CSV table of C-alpha atoms in Angstrom, one decimal:
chain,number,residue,atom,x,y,z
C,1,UNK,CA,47.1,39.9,-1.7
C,2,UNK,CA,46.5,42.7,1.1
C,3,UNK,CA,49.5,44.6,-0.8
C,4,UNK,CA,47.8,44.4,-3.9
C,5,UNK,CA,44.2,45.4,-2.6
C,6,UNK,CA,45.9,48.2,-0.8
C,7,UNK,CA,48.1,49.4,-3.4
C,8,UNK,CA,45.2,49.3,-6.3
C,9,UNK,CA,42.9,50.9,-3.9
C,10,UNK,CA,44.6,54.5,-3.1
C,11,UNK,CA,45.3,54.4,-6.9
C,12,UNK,CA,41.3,54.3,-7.5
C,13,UNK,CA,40.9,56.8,-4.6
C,14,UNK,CA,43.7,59.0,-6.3
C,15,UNK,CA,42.4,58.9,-9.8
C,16,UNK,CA,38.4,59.2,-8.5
C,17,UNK,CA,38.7,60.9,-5.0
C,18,UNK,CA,38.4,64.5,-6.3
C,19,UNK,CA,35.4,64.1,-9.0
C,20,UNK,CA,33.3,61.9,-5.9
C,21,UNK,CA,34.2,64.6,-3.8
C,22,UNK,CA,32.5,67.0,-5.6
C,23,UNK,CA,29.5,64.8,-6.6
C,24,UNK,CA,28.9,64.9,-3.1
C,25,UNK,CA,29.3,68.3,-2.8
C,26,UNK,CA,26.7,69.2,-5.1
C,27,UNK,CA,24.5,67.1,-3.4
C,28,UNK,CA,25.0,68.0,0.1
C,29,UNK,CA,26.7,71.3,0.0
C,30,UNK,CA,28.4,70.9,3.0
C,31,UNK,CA,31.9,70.3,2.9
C,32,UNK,CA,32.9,68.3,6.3
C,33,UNK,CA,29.9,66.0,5.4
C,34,UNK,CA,31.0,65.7,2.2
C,35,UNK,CA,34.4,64.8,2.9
C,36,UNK,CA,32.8,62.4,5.5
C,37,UNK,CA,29.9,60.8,3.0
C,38,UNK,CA,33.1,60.3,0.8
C,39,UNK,CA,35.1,58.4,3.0
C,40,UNK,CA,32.5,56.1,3.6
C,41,UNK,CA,31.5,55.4,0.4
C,42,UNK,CA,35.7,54.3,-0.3
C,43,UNK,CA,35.9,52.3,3.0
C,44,UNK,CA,32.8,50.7,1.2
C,45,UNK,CA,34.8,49.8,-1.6
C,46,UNK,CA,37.5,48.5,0.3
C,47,UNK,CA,35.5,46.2,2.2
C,48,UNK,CA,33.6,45.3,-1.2
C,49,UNK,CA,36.9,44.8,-3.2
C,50,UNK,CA,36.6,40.7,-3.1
C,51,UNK,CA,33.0,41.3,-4.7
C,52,UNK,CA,34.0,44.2,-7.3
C,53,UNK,CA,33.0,42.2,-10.5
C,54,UNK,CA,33.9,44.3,-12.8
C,55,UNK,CA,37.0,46.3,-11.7
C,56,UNK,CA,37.7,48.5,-15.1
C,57,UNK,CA,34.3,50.2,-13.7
C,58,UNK,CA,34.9,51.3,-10.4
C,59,UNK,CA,34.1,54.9,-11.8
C,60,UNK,CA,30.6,53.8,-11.9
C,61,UNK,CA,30.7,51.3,-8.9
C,62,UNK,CA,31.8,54.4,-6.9
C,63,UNK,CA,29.7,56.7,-8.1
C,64,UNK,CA,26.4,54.1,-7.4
C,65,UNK,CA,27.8,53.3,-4.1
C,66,UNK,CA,28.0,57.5,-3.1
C,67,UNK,CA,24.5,57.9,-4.1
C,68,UNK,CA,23.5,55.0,-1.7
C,69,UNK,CA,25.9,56.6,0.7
C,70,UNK,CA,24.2,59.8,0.5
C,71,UNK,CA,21.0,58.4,0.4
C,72,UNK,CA,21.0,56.9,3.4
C,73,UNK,CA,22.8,59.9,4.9
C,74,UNK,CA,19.5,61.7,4.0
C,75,UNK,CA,17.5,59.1,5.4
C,76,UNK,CA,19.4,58.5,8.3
C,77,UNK,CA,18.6,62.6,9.3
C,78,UNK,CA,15.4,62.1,7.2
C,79,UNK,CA,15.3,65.2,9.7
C,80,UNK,CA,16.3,66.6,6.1
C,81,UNK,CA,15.7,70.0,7.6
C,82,UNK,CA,18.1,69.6,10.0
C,83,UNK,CA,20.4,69.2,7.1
C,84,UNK,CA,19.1,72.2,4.9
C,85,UNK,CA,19.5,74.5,8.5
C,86,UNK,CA,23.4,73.0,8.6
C,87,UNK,CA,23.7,73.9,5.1
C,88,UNK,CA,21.9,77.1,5.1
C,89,UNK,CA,24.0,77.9,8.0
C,90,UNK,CA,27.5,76.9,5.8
C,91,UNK,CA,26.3,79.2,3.2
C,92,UNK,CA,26.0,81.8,5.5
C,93,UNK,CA,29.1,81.3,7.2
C,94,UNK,CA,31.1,80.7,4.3
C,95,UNK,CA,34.6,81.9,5.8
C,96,UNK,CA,34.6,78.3,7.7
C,97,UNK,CA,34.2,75.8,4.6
C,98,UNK,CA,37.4,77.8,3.4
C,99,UNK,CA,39.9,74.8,4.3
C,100,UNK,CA,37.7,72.4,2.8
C,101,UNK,CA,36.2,73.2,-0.6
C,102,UNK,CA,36.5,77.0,-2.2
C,103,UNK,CA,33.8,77.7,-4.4
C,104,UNK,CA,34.2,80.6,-7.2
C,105,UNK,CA,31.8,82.9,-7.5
C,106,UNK,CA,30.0,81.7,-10.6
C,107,UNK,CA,30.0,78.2,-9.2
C,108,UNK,CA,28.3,79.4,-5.7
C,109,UNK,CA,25.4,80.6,-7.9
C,110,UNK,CA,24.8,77.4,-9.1
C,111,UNK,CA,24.9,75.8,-6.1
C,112,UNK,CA,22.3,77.8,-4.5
C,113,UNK,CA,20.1,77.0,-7.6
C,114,UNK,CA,20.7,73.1,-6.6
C,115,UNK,CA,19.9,73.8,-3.5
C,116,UNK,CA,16.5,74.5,-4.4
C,117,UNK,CA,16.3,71.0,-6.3
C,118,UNK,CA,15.1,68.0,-4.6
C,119,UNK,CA,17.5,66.0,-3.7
C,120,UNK,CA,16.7,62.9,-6.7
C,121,UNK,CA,16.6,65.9,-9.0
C,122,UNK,CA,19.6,67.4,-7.8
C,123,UNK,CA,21.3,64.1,-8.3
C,124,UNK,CA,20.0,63.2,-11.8
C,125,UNK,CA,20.9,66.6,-12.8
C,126,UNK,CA,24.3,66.4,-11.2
C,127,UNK,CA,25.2,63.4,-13.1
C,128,UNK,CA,23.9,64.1,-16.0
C,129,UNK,CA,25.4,67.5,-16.5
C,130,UNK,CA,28.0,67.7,-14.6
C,131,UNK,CA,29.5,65.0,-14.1
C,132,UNK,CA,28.6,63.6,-17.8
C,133,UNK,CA,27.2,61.0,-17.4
C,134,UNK,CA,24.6,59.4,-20.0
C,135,UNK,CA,21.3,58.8,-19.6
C,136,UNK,CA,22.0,54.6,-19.3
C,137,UNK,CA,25.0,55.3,-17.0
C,138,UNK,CA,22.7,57.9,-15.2
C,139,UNK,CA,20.2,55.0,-15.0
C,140,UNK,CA,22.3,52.5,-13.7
C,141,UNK,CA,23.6,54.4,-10.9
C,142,UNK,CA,20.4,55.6,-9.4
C,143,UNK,CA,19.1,52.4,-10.2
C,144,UNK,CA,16.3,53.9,-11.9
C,145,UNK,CA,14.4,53.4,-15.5
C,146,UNK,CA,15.8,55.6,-18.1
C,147,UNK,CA,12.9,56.8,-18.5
C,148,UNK,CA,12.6,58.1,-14.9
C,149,UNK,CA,15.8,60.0,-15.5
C,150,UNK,CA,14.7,61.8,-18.3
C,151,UNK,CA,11.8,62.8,-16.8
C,152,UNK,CA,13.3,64.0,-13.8
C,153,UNK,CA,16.4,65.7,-15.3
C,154,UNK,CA,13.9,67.6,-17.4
C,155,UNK,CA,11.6,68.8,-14.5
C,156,UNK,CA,15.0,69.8,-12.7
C,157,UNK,CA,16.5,71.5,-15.7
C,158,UNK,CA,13.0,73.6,-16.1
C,159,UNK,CA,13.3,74.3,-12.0
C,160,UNK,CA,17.2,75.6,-12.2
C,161,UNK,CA,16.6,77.3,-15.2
C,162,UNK,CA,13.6,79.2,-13.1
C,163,UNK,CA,15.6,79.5,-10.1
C,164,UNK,CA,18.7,80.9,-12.0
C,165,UNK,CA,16.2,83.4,-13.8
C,166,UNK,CA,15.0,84.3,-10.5
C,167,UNK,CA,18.5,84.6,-9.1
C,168,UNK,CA,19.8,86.8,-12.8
C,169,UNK,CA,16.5,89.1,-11.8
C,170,UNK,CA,17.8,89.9,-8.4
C,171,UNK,CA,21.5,91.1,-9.3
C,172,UNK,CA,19.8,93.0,-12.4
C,173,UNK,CA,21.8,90.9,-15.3
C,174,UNK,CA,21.5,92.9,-18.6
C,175,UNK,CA,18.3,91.9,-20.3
C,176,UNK,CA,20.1,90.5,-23.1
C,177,UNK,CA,21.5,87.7,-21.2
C,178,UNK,CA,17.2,87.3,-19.2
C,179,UNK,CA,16.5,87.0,-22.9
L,1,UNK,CA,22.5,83.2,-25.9
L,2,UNK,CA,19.1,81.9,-24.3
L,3,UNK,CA,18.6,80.6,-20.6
L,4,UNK,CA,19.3,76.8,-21.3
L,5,UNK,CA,22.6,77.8,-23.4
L,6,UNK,CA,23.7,79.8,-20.5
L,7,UNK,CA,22.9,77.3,-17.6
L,8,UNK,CA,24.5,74.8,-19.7
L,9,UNK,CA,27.6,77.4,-19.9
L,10,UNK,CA,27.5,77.8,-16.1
L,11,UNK,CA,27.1,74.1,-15.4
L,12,UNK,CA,30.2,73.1,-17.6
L,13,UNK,CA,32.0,75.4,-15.3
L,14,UNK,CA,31.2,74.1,-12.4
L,15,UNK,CA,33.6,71.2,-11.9
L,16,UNK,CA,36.2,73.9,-11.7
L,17,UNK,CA,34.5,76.3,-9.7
L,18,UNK,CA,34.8,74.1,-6.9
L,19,UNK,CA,38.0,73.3,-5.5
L,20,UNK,CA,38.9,70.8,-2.9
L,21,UNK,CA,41.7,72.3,-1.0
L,22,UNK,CA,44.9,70.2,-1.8
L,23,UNK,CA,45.8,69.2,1.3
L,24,UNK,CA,42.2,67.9,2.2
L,25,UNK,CA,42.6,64.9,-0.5
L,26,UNK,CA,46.2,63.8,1.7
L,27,UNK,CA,44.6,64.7,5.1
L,28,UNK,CA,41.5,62.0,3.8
L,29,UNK,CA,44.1,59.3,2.3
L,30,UNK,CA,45.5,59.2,5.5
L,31,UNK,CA,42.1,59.2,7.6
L,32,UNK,CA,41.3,56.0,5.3
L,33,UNK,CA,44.7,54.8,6.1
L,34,UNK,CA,43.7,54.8,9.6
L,35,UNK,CA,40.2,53.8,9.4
L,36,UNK,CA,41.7,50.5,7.0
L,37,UNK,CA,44.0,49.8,9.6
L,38,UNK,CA,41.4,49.9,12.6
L,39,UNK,CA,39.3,47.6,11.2
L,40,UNK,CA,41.5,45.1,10.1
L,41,UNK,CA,42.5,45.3,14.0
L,42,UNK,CA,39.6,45.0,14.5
L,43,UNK,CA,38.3,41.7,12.4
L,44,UNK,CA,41.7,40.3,13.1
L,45,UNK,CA,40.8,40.5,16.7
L,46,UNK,CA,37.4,39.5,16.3
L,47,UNK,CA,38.5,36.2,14.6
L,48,UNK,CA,41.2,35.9,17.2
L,49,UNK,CA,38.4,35.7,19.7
L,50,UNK,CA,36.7,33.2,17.4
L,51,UNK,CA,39.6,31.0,17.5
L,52,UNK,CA,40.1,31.6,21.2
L,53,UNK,CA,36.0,30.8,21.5
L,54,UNK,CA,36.5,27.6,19.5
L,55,UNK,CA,39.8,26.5,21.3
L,56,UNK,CA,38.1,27.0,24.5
L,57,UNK,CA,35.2,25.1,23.6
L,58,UNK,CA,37.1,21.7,22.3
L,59,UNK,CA,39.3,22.1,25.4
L,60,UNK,CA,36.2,22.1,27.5
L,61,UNK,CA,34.8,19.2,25.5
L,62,UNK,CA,38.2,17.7,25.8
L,63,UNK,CA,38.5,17.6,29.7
L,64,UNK,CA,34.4,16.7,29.4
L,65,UNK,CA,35.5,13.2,27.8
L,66,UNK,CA,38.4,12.7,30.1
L,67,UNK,CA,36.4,12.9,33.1
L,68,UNK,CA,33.7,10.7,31.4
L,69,UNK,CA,36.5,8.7,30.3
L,70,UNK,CA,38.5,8.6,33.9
L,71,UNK,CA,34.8,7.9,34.7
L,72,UNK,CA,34.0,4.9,33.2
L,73,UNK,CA,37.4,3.6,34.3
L,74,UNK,CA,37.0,4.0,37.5
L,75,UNK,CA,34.0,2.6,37.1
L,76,UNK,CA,35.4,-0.7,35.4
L,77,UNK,CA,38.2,-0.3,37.4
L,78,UNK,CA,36.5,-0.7,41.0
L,79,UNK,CA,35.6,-4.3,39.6
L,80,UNK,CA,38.7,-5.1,37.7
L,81,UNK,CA,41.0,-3.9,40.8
L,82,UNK,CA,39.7,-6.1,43.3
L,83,UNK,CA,39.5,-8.6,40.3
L,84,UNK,CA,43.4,-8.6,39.4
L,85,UNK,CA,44.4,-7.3,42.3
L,86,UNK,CA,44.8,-11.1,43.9
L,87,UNK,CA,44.4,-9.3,47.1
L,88,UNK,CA,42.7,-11.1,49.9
L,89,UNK,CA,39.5,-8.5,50.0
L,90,UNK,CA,37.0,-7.8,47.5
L,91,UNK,CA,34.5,-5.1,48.1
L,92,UNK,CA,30.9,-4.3,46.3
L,93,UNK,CA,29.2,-2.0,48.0
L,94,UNK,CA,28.5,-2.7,52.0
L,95,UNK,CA,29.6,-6.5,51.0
L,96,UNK,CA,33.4,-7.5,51.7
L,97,UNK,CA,34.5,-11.1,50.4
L,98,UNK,CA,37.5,-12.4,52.3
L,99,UNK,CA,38.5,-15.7,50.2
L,100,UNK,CA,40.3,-17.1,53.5
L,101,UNK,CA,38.7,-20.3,53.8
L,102,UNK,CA,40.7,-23.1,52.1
L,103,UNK,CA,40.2,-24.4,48.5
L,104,UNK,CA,36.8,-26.1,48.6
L,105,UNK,CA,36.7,-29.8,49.2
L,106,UNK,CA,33.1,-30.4,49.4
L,107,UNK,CA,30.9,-33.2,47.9
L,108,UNK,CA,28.5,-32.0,46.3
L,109,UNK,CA,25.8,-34.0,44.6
L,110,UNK,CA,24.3,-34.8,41.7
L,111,UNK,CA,21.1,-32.3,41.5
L,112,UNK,CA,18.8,-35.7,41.3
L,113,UNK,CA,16.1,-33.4,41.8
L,114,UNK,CA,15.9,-31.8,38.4
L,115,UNK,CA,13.3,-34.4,36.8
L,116,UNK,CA,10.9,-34.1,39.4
L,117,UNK,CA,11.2,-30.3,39.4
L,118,UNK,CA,10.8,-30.2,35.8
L,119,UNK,CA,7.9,-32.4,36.0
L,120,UNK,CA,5.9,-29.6,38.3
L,121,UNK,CA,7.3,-26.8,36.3
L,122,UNK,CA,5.3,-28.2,33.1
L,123,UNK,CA,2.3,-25.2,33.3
L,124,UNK,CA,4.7,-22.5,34.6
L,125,UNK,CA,3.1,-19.5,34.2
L,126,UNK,CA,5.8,-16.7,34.1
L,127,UNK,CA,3.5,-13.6,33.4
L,128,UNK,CA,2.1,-14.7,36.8
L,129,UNK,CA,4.8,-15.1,38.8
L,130,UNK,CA,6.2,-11.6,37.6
L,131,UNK,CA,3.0,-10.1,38.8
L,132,UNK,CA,3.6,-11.7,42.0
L,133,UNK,CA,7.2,-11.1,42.3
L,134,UNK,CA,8.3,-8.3,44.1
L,135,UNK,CA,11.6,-7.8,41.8
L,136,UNK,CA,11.9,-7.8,38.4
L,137,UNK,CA,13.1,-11.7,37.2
L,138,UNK,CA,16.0,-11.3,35.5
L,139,UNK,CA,15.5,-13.4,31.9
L,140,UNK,CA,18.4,-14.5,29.8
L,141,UNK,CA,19.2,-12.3,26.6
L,142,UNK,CA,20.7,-14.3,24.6
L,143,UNK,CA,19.9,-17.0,22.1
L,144,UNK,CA,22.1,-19.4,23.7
L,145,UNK,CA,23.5,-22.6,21.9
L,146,UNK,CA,23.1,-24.4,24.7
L,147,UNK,CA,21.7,-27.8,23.4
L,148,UNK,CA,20.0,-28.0,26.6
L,149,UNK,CA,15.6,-27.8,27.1
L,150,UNK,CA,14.6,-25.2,29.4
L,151,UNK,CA,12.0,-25.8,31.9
L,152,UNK,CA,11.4,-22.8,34.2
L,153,UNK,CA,9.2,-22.9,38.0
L,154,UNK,CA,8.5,-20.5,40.5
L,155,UNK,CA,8.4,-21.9,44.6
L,156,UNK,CA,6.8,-19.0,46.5
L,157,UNK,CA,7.2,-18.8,50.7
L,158,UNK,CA,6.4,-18.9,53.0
L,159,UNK,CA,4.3,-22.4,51.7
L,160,UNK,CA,1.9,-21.8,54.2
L,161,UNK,CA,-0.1,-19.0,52.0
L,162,UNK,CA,-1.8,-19.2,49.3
L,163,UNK,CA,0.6,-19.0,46.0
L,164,UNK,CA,-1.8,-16.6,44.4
L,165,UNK,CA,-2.4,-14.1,47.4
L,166,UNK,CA,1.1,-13.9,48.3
L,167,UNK,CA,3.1,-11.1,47.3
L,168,UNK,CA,6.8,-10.8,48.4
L,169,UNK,CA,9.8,-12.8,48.2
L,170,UNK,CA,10.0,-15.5,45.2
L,171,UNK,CA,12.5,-17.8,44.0
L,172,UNK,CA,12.6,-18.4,40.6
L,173,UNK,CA,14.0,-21.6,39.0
L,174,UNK,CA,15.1,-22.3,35.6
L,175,UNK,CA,16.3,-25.6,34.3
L,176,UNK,CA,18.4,-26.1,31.2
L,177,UNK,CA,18.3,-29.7,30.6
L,178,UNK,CA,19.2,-32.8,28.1
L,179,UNK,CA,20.4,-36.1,29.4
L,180,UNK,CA,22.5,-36.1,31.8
L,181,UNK,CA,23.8,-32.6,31.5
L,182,UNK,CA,21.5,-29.9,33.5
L,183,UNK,CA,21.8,-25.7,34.4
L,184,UNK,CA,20.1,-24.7,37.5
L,185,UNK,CA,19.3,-21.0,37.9
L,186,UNK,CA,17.5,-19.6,41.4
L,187,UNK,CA,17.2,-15.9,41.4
L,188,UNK,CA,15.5,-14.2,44.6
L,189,UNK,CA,15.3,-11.3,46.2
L,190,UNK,CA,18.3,-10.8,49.1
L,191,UNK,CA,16.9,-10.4,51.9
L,192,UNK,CA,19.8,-7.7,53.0
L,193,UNK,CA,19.3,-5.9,49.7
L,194,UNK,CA,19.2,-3.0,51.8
L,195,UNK,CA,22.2,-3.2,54.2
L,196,UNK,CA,24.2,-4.4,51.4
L,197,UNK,CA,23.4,-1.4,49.3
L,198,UNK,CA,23.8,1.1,52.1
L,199,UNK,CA,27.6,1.9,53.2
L,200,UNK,CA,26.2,3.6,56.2
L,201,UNK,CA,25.1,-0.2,57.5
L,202,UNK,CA,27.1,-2.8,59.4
L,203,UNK,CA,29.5,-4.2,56.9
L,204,UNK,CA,28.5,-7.5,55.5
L,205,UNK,CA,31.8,-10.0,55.2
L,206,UNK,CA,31.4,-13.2,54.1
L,207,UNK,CA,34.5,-16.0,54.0
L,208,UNK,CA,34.7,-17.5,50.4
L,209,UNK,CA,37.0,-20.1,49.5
L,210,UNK,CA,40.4,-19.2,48.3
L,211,UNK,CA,40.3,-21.0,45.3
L,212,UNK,CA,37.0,-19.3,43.8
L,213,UNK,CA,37.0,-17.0,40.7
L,214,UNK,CA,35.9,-13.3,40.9
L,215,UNK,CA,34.2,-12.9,37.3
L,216,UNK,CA,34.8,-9.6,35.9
L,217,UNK,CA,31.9,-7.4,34.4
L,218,UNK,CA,31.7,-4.6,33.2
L,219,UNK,CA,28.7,-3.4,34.9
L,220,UNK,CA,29.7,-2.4,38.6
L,221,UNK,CA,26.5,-3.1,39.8
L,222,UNK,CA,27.1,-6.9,39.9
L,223,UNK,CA,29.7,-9.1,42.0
L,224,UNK,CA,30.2,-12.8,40.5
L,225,UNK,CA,32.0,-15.8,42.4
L,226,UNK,CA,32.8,-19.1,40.5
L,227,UNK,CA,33.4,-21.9,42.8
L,228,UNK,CA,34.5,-25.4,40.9
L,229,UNK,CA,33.1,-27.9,42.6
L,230,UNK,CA,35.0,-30.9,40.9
L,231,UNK,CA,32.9,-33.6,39.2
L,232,UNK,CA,29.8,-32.5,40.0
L,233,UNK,CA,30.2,-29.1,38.3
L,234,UNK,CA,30.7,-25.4,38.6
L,235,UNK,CA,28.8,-22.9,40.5
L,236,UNK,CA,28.3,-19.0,40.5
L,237,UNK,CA,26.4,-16.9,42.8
L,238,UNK,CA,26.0,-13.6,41.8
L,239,UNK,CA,24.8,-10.3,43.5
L,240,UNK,CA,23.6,-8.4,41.0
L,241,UNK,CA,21.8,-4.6,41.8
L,242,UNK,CA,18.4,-3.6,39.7
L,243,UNK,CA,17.2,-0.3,38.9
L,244,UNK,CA,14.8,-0.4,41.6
L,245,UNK,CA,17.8,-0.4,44.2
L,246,UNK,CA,17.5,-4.2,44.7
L,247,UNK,CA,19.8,-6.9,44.9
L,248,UNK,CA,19.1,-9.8,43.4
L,249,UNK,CA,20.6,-13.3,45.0
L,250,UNK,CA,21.6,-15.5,41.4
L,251,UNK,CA,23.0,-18.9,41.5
L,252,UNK,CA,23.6,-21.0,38.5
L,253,UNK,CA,25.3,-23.8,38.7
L,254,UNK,CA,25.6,-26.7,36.2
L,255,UNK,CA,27.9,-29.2,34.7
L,256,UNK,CA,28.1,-27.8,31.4
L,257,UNK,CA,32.1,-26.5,30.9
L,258,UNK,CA,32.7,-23.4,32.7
L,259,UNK,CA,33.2,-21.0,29.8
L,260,UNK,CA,29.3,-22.2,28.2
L,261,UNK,CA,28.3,-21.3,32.5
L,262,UNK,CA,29.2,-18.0,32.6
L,263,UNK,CA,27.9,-16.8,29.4
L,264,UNK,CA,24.7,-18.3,30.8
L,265,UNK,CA,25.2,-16.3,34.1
L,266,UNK,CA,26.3,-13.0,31.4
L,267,UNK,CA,23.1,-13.3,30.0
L,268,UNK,CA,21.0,-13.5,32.5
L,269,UNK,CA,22.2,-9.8,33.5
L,270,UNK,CA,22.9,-8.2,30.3
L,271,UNK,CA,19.2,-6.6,29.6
């Protein structure tokens, strides 16, 4: 039985590992709490593994039990400052995530544009478009009404778009892309 | 292309733009590896020290019942030794029994007096005599089958006082009775309840015949002595300790068969 657990549970972390990972990236946008935020939420799993009910949806068991995770990590500093000054201080220091997470240029914009969400609109838009997910599935996870998610994903879509504007201004984009 | 067909351009890229360093997804298997591993350790010990917790606890509650056990054995034993035992000494208490005299050869009488005791016993009044007793009369328990009537009296001494001032020593009577056959029983209080009680006193020995019966009971706190005294029955005198640190001086006697006697005399001190 242990065998078993053990052996289906590094094949759930192999096939789900990398797309958690960088749920929680989004979210947090720093890399060794990330990696840390995601460990946690698989030792979760492994200790839940009796109580999975469903086990041909541990994509979306994972991906609830990473937003509790990070939830609580939030909470848990609540000093949510605290964790905007570590992750302002990553972004400026960006030479020491390099063993960690590499982020392409294009993809470092966007980031900074999350950055600017709150954090439930930063998730709901994560999920949603990044990640995929629909609106139901989006629901489920955050444990929300759907209808909370659509509102929510619109008001963050409307802020990143702004923020993205804002960002396009600074670096002078032509004006047919502002357009 | 507008601003929400190019975020949506930018967001569809962004999965690949960020890249979790190869290594770091092996380095983290391995950390959860560990961390598995730990706490398993951990729980395992945990419910080792559960087990240990519970083993310790019925081990203790084992060795509790084997002293209570032991305990109540030595209790029952102190009695049954000195019964079976044959030997020539029987202890209780300060008290020592030595059965060295030889096998009684008394004659003992008829207990002739029994009618005119019942007689004076007719308006008994035991509620009374309690209240003026300065032990606690013992009162048979049992329903006995006895075919016998029971007439019960109180004489009070010194005679010289009043029955219904006095407070202090008492002898209580019963009388089982019907035709020829008759039960005496005299309770009172000893009047060397204390030294008998108290091992610190002189030793108290007293010379029984060696034909008389220890009977065994399982109460420690009472010493029985059968004596058959041939055709005119059977007697018992039994020393038997209250709750108030008394002893209580009990003879029955009777010419009823021995085994109907002593559950008499069992009754009397089974409350």
């Amino acid at each position: 039985m242990g065998a078993i657990k053990d052996q289906q549970f590094f094949k759930w972390y192999e096939d789900y590992s990398l797309s958690i990972f960088k749920y929680i990236y989004a979210i947090v946008q720093e890399p060794q709490t990330a990696e840390d935020l995601m460990q946690e939420t698989f030792l979760k799993l492994y200790e839940k593994y009796g109580s999975i009910n469903d086990i041909h949806n541990v994509k979306n068991y994972l991906f609830r039990s990473a937003h509790n995770t990070t939830m609580d990590f939030f909470r848990k500093e609540s000093k949510i400052k605290k964790l905007l000054n570590v992750i302002k201080k990553e972004v400026d220091s960006y030479s020491s995530t390099e063993k960690i997470v590499e982020i392409k240029e294009e993809g470092r914009m966007i980031l900074k544009a999350l950055k600017q969400l709150k954090p439930s609109q930063r998730e709901v838009f994560v999920l949603r478009k990044i990640k995929g997910f629909s609106i139901k599935e989006t629901a489920e996870i955050l444990d929300w009404s759907e209808a909370k998610v659509k509102t929510t994903l619109h008001r963050a879509t409307n802020n990143l778009e702004k923020f993205l504007l804002m960002e396009d201004e600074t670096i002078e984009l032509p004006s047919i892309v502002r357009l | 292309m507008n601003c929400r067909q190019s975020l949506d351009y930018k967001l569809n890229g962004l999965e690949d733009e960020i890249i979790w360093v190869n290594e770091r997804k092996t380095i983290v298997e391995d950390r959860l590896r560990e961390k598995i591993a730990e706490n398993s350790k951990k729980k395992r010990t945990a419910i080792n020290w559960e087990w240990l917790k519970v083993s310790i606890s019925l081990v203790s509650v084992g060795l509790l019942c084997f002293v209570l056990i032991g305990n109540i054995s030595t209790k029952k034993n102190d009695f049954q030794e000195i019964y079976q035992a044959g030997s020539l000494y029987y202890k209780w208490y300060n008290l020592e029994l030595k059965p060295i005299l030889p096998p009684v050869n008394e004659k003992w009488g008829q207990f002739e007096s029994f009618p005119i005791m019942i007689k004076s016993y007719k308006n008994f009044d035991l509620v009374e005599s309690q209240k003026r007793a300065s032990y606690k009369i013992m009162r048979p328990t049992i329903d006995t089958n006895i075919p016998l009537e029971l007439s019960r009296g109180v004489v009070v001494y010194p005679t010289s006082l009043p029955a219904k001032k006095f407070k202090g020593p008492i002898t209580y009577w019963d009388i089982w009775h019907s035709g020829d056959k008759w039960v005496y029983a005299k309770q009172s209080l000893a009047e060397n309840s204390k030294q008998l009680l108290n091992e610190k006193e002189k030793k108290i020995t007293v010379e029984i015949h060696s034909n008389a019966k220890v009977i065994p009971f399982k109460d420690k706190n009472t010493i029985a002595i059968l004596m058959d005294l041939g055709e005119y029955g059977k007697r018992i005198n039994m020393y038997v300790k209250n709750k108030k640190d008394q002893v209580i001086n009990f003879e029955i006697r009777g010419n009823i068969n021995e085994e109907e006697l002593i559950k008499l005399a069992r009754s009397y001190n089974e409350e």
